[in-house]
């Protein structure tokens, strides 16, 4: 079985942004050493608990500090960005680290409406951006290709004839494109375009089976993928005992409870602080749901859970989001629980 890593670059209450980035560098290097297949960075904005605001910046940063592991976005939220800008960023990353770059693209905003407005200027993220998402996806693909794409712009003195746009002047290879999703819309689109597809099971938790069934049934072979290609994303907290793994997982579950019940967001709590927090019934339900969906336990039990999920959904690769927080007094520039999760899973599954 192949294992991969998803990283939101979480920021604990004892960390600065610099600390969180230092912990991510350590985690990526450890994943590289252990033999993980790929390491993806998310895109979220204006969230106190998440430092992953710019996947291409983080990918370039980690590419210089790792040797083998594939690096990618999980994902770039395309309606937040001009397709040409995304194509240029990832074509350049591929030129710098040939054969190591994945471009995972999503349709969600990854933020709130106010932040979305600021990301896209006065017009913000409009319904037109959502409607044109399939076209934007095609634009990114064409722009990253060696031949580029011809555009025709009428009514301009200099550009009233076909004009060739390329993301890089002399592309030799292209990033591997993946479509990300958390609804059946993305499954239909990935199948129609013949793209590799990843359902955000770690976040959505519902509808995974239906989405993958649609994707596999409707898949049309393409130059990108000859057959349906997919894997699972799962939150994971693994420790010497299940009790310790659950303690380390709780702060992440609380973060989701605040998000889904409209509470002010804050950095990820330390384990000792999370234990003392009283929850409303609604928040407790979010926490319990997240615990059921996550991989949590001692090494043998956690590995068995991973195998069971992979077999159930028919995948041979699992991407884990190691979400364990830390105890008070831990090194702020490290994420020992997250590193330990990767180490224990690798020992059991490789």
Short mmCIF file of C-alpha atoms in Angstrom, two decimals:
data_model
loop_
_atom_site.label_atom_id
_atom_site.label_comp_id
_atom_site.label_asym_id
_atom_site.label_seq_id
_atom_site.Cartn_x
_atom_site.Cartn_y
_atom_site.Cartn_z
CA UNK A 1 0.00 0.00 0.00
CA UNK A 2 1.16 3.53 -0.78
CA UNK A 3 0.86 6.18 1.93
CA UNK A 4 0.89 9.92 1.38
CA UNK A 5 0.54 13.03 3.55
CA UNK A 6 -1.82 16.01 3.59
CA UNK A 7 -0.63 19.07 5.54
CA UNK A 8 -2.64 22.18 6.42
CA UNK A 9 0.38 23.56 8.34
CA UNK A 10 -1.61 23.77 11.59
CA UNK A 11 -0.72 26.51 14.06
CA UNK A 12 -0.95 25.54 17.74
CA UNK A 13 -1.52 28.02 20.55
CA UNK A 14 2.16 27.71 21.52
CA UNK A 15 3.44 28.45 17.98
CA UNK A 16 4.21 31.41 15.77
CA UNK A 17 3.77 31.06 12.01
CA UNK A 18 7.54 30.56 11.75
CA UNK A 19 7.31 27.72 14.28
CA UNK A 20 4.50 26.06 12.33
CA UNK A 21 6.50 26.24 9.10
CA UNK A 22 9.58 24.80 10.82
CA UNK A 23 7.43 21.90 12.06
CA UNK A 24 6.15 21.32 8.51
CA UNK A 25 9.70 21.18 7.16
CA UNK A 26 10.56 18.52 9.75
CA UNK A 27 7.40 16.59 8.93
CA UNK A 28 8.01 16.67 5.17
CA UNK A 29 11.60 15.53 5.57
CA UNK A 30 10.47 12.68 7.82
CA UNK A 31 7.83 11.62 5.30
CA UNK A 32 10.48 11.69 2.58
CA UNK A 33 12.84 9.54 4.64
CA UNK A 34 10.11 7.05 5.55
CA UNK A 35 9.06 6.42 1.93
CA UNK A 36 5.73 8.23 1.71
CA UNK A 37 4.61 8.75 -1.90
CA UNK A 38 3.48 12.37 -1.93
CA UNK A 39 3.14 15.38 0.37
CA UNK A 40 0.31 17.83 -0.38
CA UNK A 41 -0.32 21.30 1.04
CA UNK A 42 -3.81 22.78 1.41
CA UNK A 43 -5.12 26.25 0.61
CA UNK A 44 -7.05 28.03 3.37
CA UNK A 45 -7.26 31.73 4.12
CA UNK A 46 -7.68 33.93 7.19
CA UNK A 47 -7.82 31.03 9.66
CA UNK A 48 -5.82 31.35 12.91
CA UNK A 49 -5.22 27.58 13.03
CA UNK A 50 -3.97 27.15 9.44
CA UNK A 51 -0.79 28.61 7.91
CA UNK A 52 -1.21 26.93 4.50
CA UNK A 53 -2.41 29.95 2.53
CA UNK A 54 -0.29 29.48 -0.62
CA UNK A 55 0.41 25.93 -1.83
CA UNK A 56 2.88 26.93 -4.58
CA UNK A 57 5.01 28.94 -2.14
CA UNK A 58 5.08 26.04 0.32
CA UNK A 59 5.79 23.49 -2.42
CA UNK A 60 8.79 25.48 -3.63
CA UNK A 61 10.00 25.84 -0.04
CA UNK A 62 9.77 22.10 0.62
CA UNK A 63 11.14 21.04 -2.77
CA UNK A 64 14.45 22.62 -1.80
CA UNK A 65 14.51 20.67 1.48
CA UNK A 66 13.40 17.19 0.37
CA UNK A 67 14.91 14.73 -2.08
CA UNK A 68 12.40 12.22 -3.47
CA UNK A 69 8.81 12.68 -2.32
CA UNK A 70 6.24 14.14 -4.73
CA UNK A 71 4.96 17.58 -3.65
CA UNK A 72 1.59 19.02 -4.52
CA UNK A 73 -1.46 21.08 -3.70
CA UNK A 74 -4.37 19.63 -1.85
CA UNK A 75 -5.47 21.79 -3.40
CA UNK A 76 -5.37 25.09 -5.24
CA UNK A 77 -8.87 26.62 -5.06
CA UNK A 78 -9.05 27.63 -8.71
CA UNK A 79 -11.92 30.18 -8.56
CA UNK A 80 -9.69 32.26 -6.24
CA UNK A 81 -7.03 32.63 -8.94
CA UNK A 82 -6.52 33.43 -12.61
CA UNK A 83 -5.86 30.19 -14.54
CA UNK A 84 -2.72 31.64 -16.13
CA UNK A 85 -1.25 32.49 -12.72
CA UNK A 86 -1.85 28.92 -11.47
CA UNK A 87 -0.43 27.42 -14.66
CA UNK A 88 2.71 29.58 -14.45
CA UNK A 89 3.31 28.77 -10.79
CA UNK A 90 3.04 25.01 -11.23
CA UNK A 91 4.82 24.82 -14.57
CA UNK A 92 7.71 26.67 -12.93
CA UNK A 93 7.67 24.29 -9.96
CA UNK A 94 7.74 21.33 -12.36
CA UNK A 95 10.72 22.86 -14.18
CA UNK A 96 12.52 23.25 -10.85
CA UNK A 97 11.66 19.74 -9.58
CA UNK A 98 10.86 17.61 -12.67
CA UNK A 99 8.65 14.62 -12.02
CA UNK A 100 7.89 15.60 -8.42
CA UNK A 101 4.99 18.06 -8.74
CA UNK A 102 1.24 17.38 -8.40
CA UNK A 103 -1.36 20.05 -9.09
CA UNK A 104 -4.52 19.25 -7.16
CA UNK A 105 -7.33 21.65 -8.05
CA UNK A 106 -10.55 22.33 -6.16
CA UNK A 107 -13.67 24.44 -6.67
CA UNK A 108 -14.42 25.51 -3.07
CA UNK A 109 -13.32 28.93 -1.78
CA UNK A 110 -11.25 27.66 1.15
CA UNK A 111 -12.34 30.69 3.11
CA UNK A 112 -15.20 33.02 4.06
CA UNK A 113 -16.99 35.40 1.63
CA UNK A 114 -15.16 38.52 2.86
CA UNK A 115 -11.72 36.97 2.36
CA UNK A 116 -12.79 35.62 -1.02
CA UNK A 117 -13.74 39.14 -2.04
CA UNK A 118 -10.29 40.41 -1.10
CA UNK A 119 -8.56 37.57 -2.95
CA UNK A 120 -10.26 38.36 -6.25
CA UNK A 121 -10.51 42.15 -6.02
CA UNK A 122 -13.69 44.28 -6.11
CA UNK A 123 -15.76 41.68 -7.99
CA UNK A 124 -14.84 38.91 -5.56
CA UNK A 125 -15.64 35.29 -6.32
CA UNK A 126 -18.79 35.36 -8.43
CA UNK A 127 -21.23 32.76 -9.70
CA UNK A 128 -19.55 33.14 -13.09
CA UNK A 129 -16.30 31.79 -11.63
CA UNK A 130 -18.14 28.70 -10.43
CA UNK A 131 -19.92 28.22 -13.75
CA UNK A 132 -16.67 28.57 -15.68
CA UNK A 133 -14.74 26.17 -13.44
CA UNK A 134 -14.62 23.37 -16.08
CA UNK A 135 -13.28 25.86 -18.64
CA UNK A 136 -10.73 27.23 -16.16
CA UNK A 137 -9.58 23.65 -15.58
CA UNK A 138 -9.05 23.17 -19.32
CA UNK A 139 -7.24 26.50 -19.51
CA UNK A 140 -4.74 25.51 -16.83
CA UNK A 141 -4.06 22.19 -18.57
CA UNK A 142 -3.51 23.81 -21.97
CA UNK A 143 -1.35 26.62 -20.61
CA UNK A 144 1.02 24.17 -18.88
CA UNK A 145 1.53 22.13 -22.04
CA UNK A 146 4.63 22.47 -24.21
CA UNK A 147 2.58 23.97 -27.07
CA UNK A 148 0.65 26.41 -24.93
CA UNK A 149 -2.71 27.72 -26.11
CA UNK A 150 -3.79 30.11 -28.87
CA UNK A 151 -6.10 32.93 -27.85
CA UNK A 152 -7.88 35.48 -30.00
CA UNK A 153 -8.68 38.87 -28.53
CA UNK A 154 -10.72 41.12 -30.78
CA UNK A 155 -10.79 44.90 -30.63
CA UNK A 156 -7.18 45.35 -29.50
CA UNK A 157 -4.66 47.05 -31.76
CA UNK A 158 -1.89 44.57 -31.00
CA UNK A 159 -3.88 41.43 -30.28
CA UNK A 160 -6.43 41.09 -33.05
CA UNK A 161 -4.84 37.90 -34.29
CA UNK A 162 -4.11 34.53 -32.69
CA UNK A 163 -1.71 34.91 -29.80
CA UNK A 164 0.11 32.00 -28.13
CA UNK A 165 0.26 31.86 -24.33
CA UNK A 166 2.58 29.49 -22.47
CA UNK A 167 3.05 29.02 -18.75
CA UNK A 168 6.80 28.52 -19.30
CA UNK A 169 8.81 29.18 -22.45
CA UNK A 170 10.16 25.65 -22.91
CA UNK A 171 8.21 23.11 -20.87
CA UNK A 172 9.65 19.59 -21.04
CA UNK A 173 7.34 17.92 -18.50
CA UNK A 174 4.03 18.85 -16.90
CA UNK A 175 2.76 18.57 -13.32
CA UNK A 176 0.38 15.68 -12.65
CA UNK A 177 -3.14 17.13 -12.55
CA UNK A 178 -5.71 15.91 -10.00
CA UNK A 179 -9.28 17.09 -9.46
CA UNK A 180 -10.33 17.35 -5.82
CA UNK A 181 -13.89 17.36 -4.57
CA UNK A 182 -16.36 16.84 -1.77
CA UNK A 183 -19.54 16.43 -3.84
CA UNK A 184 -20.89 14.41 -6.73
CA UNK A 185 -20.34 17.38 -9.07
CA UNK A 186 -16.58 16.85 -8.90
CA UNK A 187 -16.96 13.11 -9.51
CA UNK A 188 -18.95 13.70 -12.72
CA UNK A 189 -16.47 16.34 -13.92
CA UNK A 190 -13.35 14.27 -13.18
CA UNK A 191 -14.86 11.30 -15.01
CA UNK A 192 -15.88 13.37 -18.04
CA UNK A 193 -12.42 14.91 -18.36
CA UNK A 194 -10.50 11.70 -17.61
CA UNK A 195 -8.68 13.19 -14.64
CA UNK A 196 -7.29 11.52 -11.52
CA UNK A 197 -9.72 12.25 -8.70
CA UNK A 198 -9.55 12.59 -4.91
CA UNK A 199 -12.62 12.89 -2.69
CA UNK A 200 -12.08 14.88 0.52
CA UNK A 201 -13.15 12.08 2.84
CA UNK A 202 -11.13 13.57 5.74
CA UNK A 203 -13.33 16.68 5.60
CA UNK A 204 -16.68 15.63 4.15
CA UNK A 205 -16.97 12.14 5.60
CA UNK A 206 -20.22 11.54 3.73
CA UNK A 207 -20.89 10.65 0.12
CA UNK A 208 -17.48 9.16 -0.60
CA UNK A 209 -18.77 5.81 -1.77
CA UNK A 210 -21.35 7.37 -4.09
CA UNK A 211 -18.85 9.85 -5.57
CA UNK A 212 -16.24 7.17 -6.30
CA UNK A 213 -18.89 4.93 -7.86
CA UNK A 214 -19.94 7.74 -10.20
CA UNK A 215 -16.33 8.50 -11.09
CA UNK A 216 -15.49 4.89 -11.92
CA UNK A 217 -18.70 4.23 -13.86
CA UNK A 218 -18.50 7.36 -16.01
CA UNK A 219 -14.73 7.64 -16.49
CA UNK A 220 -13.56 8.54 -20.00
CA UNK A 221 -9.88 7.72 -20.75
CA UNK A 222 -7.69 10.70 -21.56
CA UNK A 223 -4.08 11.65 -22.13
CA UNK A 224 -3.83 12.32 -18.39
CA UNK A 225 -5.21 9.00 -17.16
CA UNK A 226 -6.04 5.80 -19.07
CA UNK A 227 -8.21 4.44 -16.27
CA UNK A 228 -9.87 5.70 -13.06
CA UNK A 229 -7.18 6.84 -10.64
CA UNK A 230 -8.01 7.84 -7.09
CA UNK A 231 -7.03 7.58 -3.44
CA UNK A 232 -8.45 8.32 0.02
CA UNK A 233 -7.77 11.20 2.42
CA UNK A 234 -8.10 10.46 6.15
CA UNK A 235 -7.41 12.31 9.39
CA UNK A 236 -5.08 10.25 11.57
CA UNK A 237 -3.76 10.24 15.12
CA UNK A 238 -1.61 7.26 16.11
CA UNK A 239 0.18 6.80 19.44
CA UNK A 240 1.39 4.04 21.76
CA UNK A 241 -2.14 3.70 23.17
CA UNK A 242 -5.59 4.57 21.89
CA UNK A 243 -6.15 6.84 24.88
CA UNK A 244 -3.09 8.95 24.02
CA UNK A 245 -4.07 9.02 20.33
CA UNK A 246 -7.54 10.31 21.24
CA UNK A 247 -6.06 12.97 23.55
CA UNK A 248 -3.83 14.21 20.72
CA UNK A 249 -6.75 14.18 18.25
CA UNK A 250 -9.18 16.17 20.42
CA UNK A 251 -7.79 19.67 19.69
CA UNK A 252 -8.30 19.14 15.95
CA UNK A 253 -11.86 17.92 16.55
CA UNK A 254 -12.55 21.02 18.64
CA UNK A 255 -11.32 23.22 15.78
CA UNK A 256 -13.88 21.55 13.49
CA UNK A 257 -16.57 22.01 16.15
CA UNK A 258 -15.90 25.77 16.31
CA UNK A 259 -15.94 25.99 12.50
CA UNK A 260 -19.18 24.08 12.04
CA UNK A 261 -21.08 25.79 14.85
CA UNK A 262 -20.10 29.32 13.85
CA UNK A 263 -17.78 30.02 16.77
CA UNK A 264 -14.73 32.32 16.52
CA UNK A 265 -11.73 30.39 15.25
CA UNK A 266 -8.43 30.26 17.13
CA UNK A 267 -5.11 28.39 17.01
CA UNK A 268 -5.15 24.66 17.72
CA UNK A 269 -5.35 24.01 21.47
CA UNK A 270 -2.70 22.11 23.36
CA UNK A 271 -3.84 18.74 24.72
CA UNK A 272 -4.03 19.92 28.35
CA UNK A 273 -6.22 22.90 27.41
CA UNK A 274 -8.53 20.88 25.17
CA UNK A 275 -9.36 18.51 28.00
CA UNK A 276 -10.84 21.36 30.04
CA UNK A 277 -13.22 22.75 27.42
CA UNK A 278 -16.97 22.28 27.93
CA UNK A 279 -18.96 21.57 24.78
CA UNK A 280 -22.54 22.21 23.76
CA UNK A 281 -24.52 19.17 22.55
CA UNK A 282 -24.09 20.36 18.95
CA UNK A 283 -20.33 20.73 19.34
CA UNK A 284 -20.08 17.36 21.03
CA UNK A 285 -21.87 15.79 18.05
CA UNK A 286 -19.29 17.30 15.67
CA UNK A 287 -16.46 15.97 17.83
CA UNK A 288 -17.92 12.47 17.98
CA UNK A 289 -18.54 12.40 14.24
CA UNK A 290 -14.97 13.45 13.53
CA UNK A 291 -13.60 10.82 15.90
CA UNK A 292 -15.57 8.07 14.11
CA UNK A 293 -14.28 9.16 10.70
CA UNK A 294 -10.62 9.45 11.74
CA UNK A 295 -7.93 6.81 11.97
CA UNK A 296 -7.20 6.79 15.70
CA UNK A 297 -5.55 4.19 17.90
CA UNK A 298 -2.37 2.28 18.67
CA UNK A 299 -0.13 1.30 15.73
CA UNK A 300 -1.62 -2.13 15.02
CA UNK A 301 -5.21 -0.96 15.36
CA UNK A 302 -4.63 2.17 13.27
CA UNK A 303 -2.95 0.17 10.50
CA UNK A 304 -5.88 -2.24 10.47
CA UNK A 305 -8.27 0.71 10.13
CA UNK A 306 -6.30 2.06 7.16
CA UNK A 307 -6.33 -1.32 5.44
CA UNK A 308 -10.07 -1.70 6.07
CA UNK A 309 -10.90 1.73 4.61
CA UNK A 310 -8.64 1.17 1.59
CA UNK A 311 -10.25 -2.21 0.90
CA UNK A 312 -13.77 -0.84 1.35
CA UNK A 313 -13.23 2.00 -1.13
CA UNK A 314 -11.02 -0.01 -3.48
CA UNK A 315 -7.90 2.15 -3.36
CA UNK A 316 -4.23 1.23 -3.09
CA UNK A 317 -3.09 4.62 -1.79
CA UNK A 318 -4.18 6.47 1.35
CA UNK A 319 -3.32 10.09 2.13
CA UNK A 320 -3.26 10.78 5.86
CA UNK A 321 -3.64 14.18 7.48
CA UNK A 322 -1.68 13.74 10.76
CA UNK A 323 -3.71 15.95 13.08
CA UNK A 324 -2.26 15.28 16.53
CA UNK A 325 -1.65 18.40 18.63
CA UNK A 326 1.03 18.61 21.34
CA UNK A 327 1.47 18.64 25.08
CA UNK A 328 2.47 21.76 26.96
CA UNK A 329 6.27 22.11 26.96
CA UNK A 330 6.77 20.59 23.50
CA UNK A 331 9.23 22.23 21.13
CA UNK A 332 7.19 24.91 19.29
CA UNK A 333 9.22 24.35 16.11
CA UNK A 334 8.27 20.66 16.01
CA UNK A 335 5.14 18.53 15.76
CA UNK A 336 6.13 15.36 17.62
CA UNK A 337 2.69 13.76 17.57
CA UNK A 338 2.32 14.32 13.83
CA UNK A 339 5.78 12.91 13.12
CA UNK A 340 5.07 9.95 15.40
CA UNK A 341 1.84 9.19 13.51
CA UNK A 342 3.75 8.97 10.23
CA UNK A 343 6.49 6.83 11.76
CA UNK A 344 4.10 4.33 13.40
CA UNK A 345 1.93 3.94 10.29
CA UNK A 346 4.99 3.47 8.06
CA UNK A 347 6.36 0.79 10.36
CA UNK A 348 3.11 -1.15 10.20
CA UNK A 349 2.18 -0.65 6.53
CA UNK A 350 5.45 -0.49 4.53
#
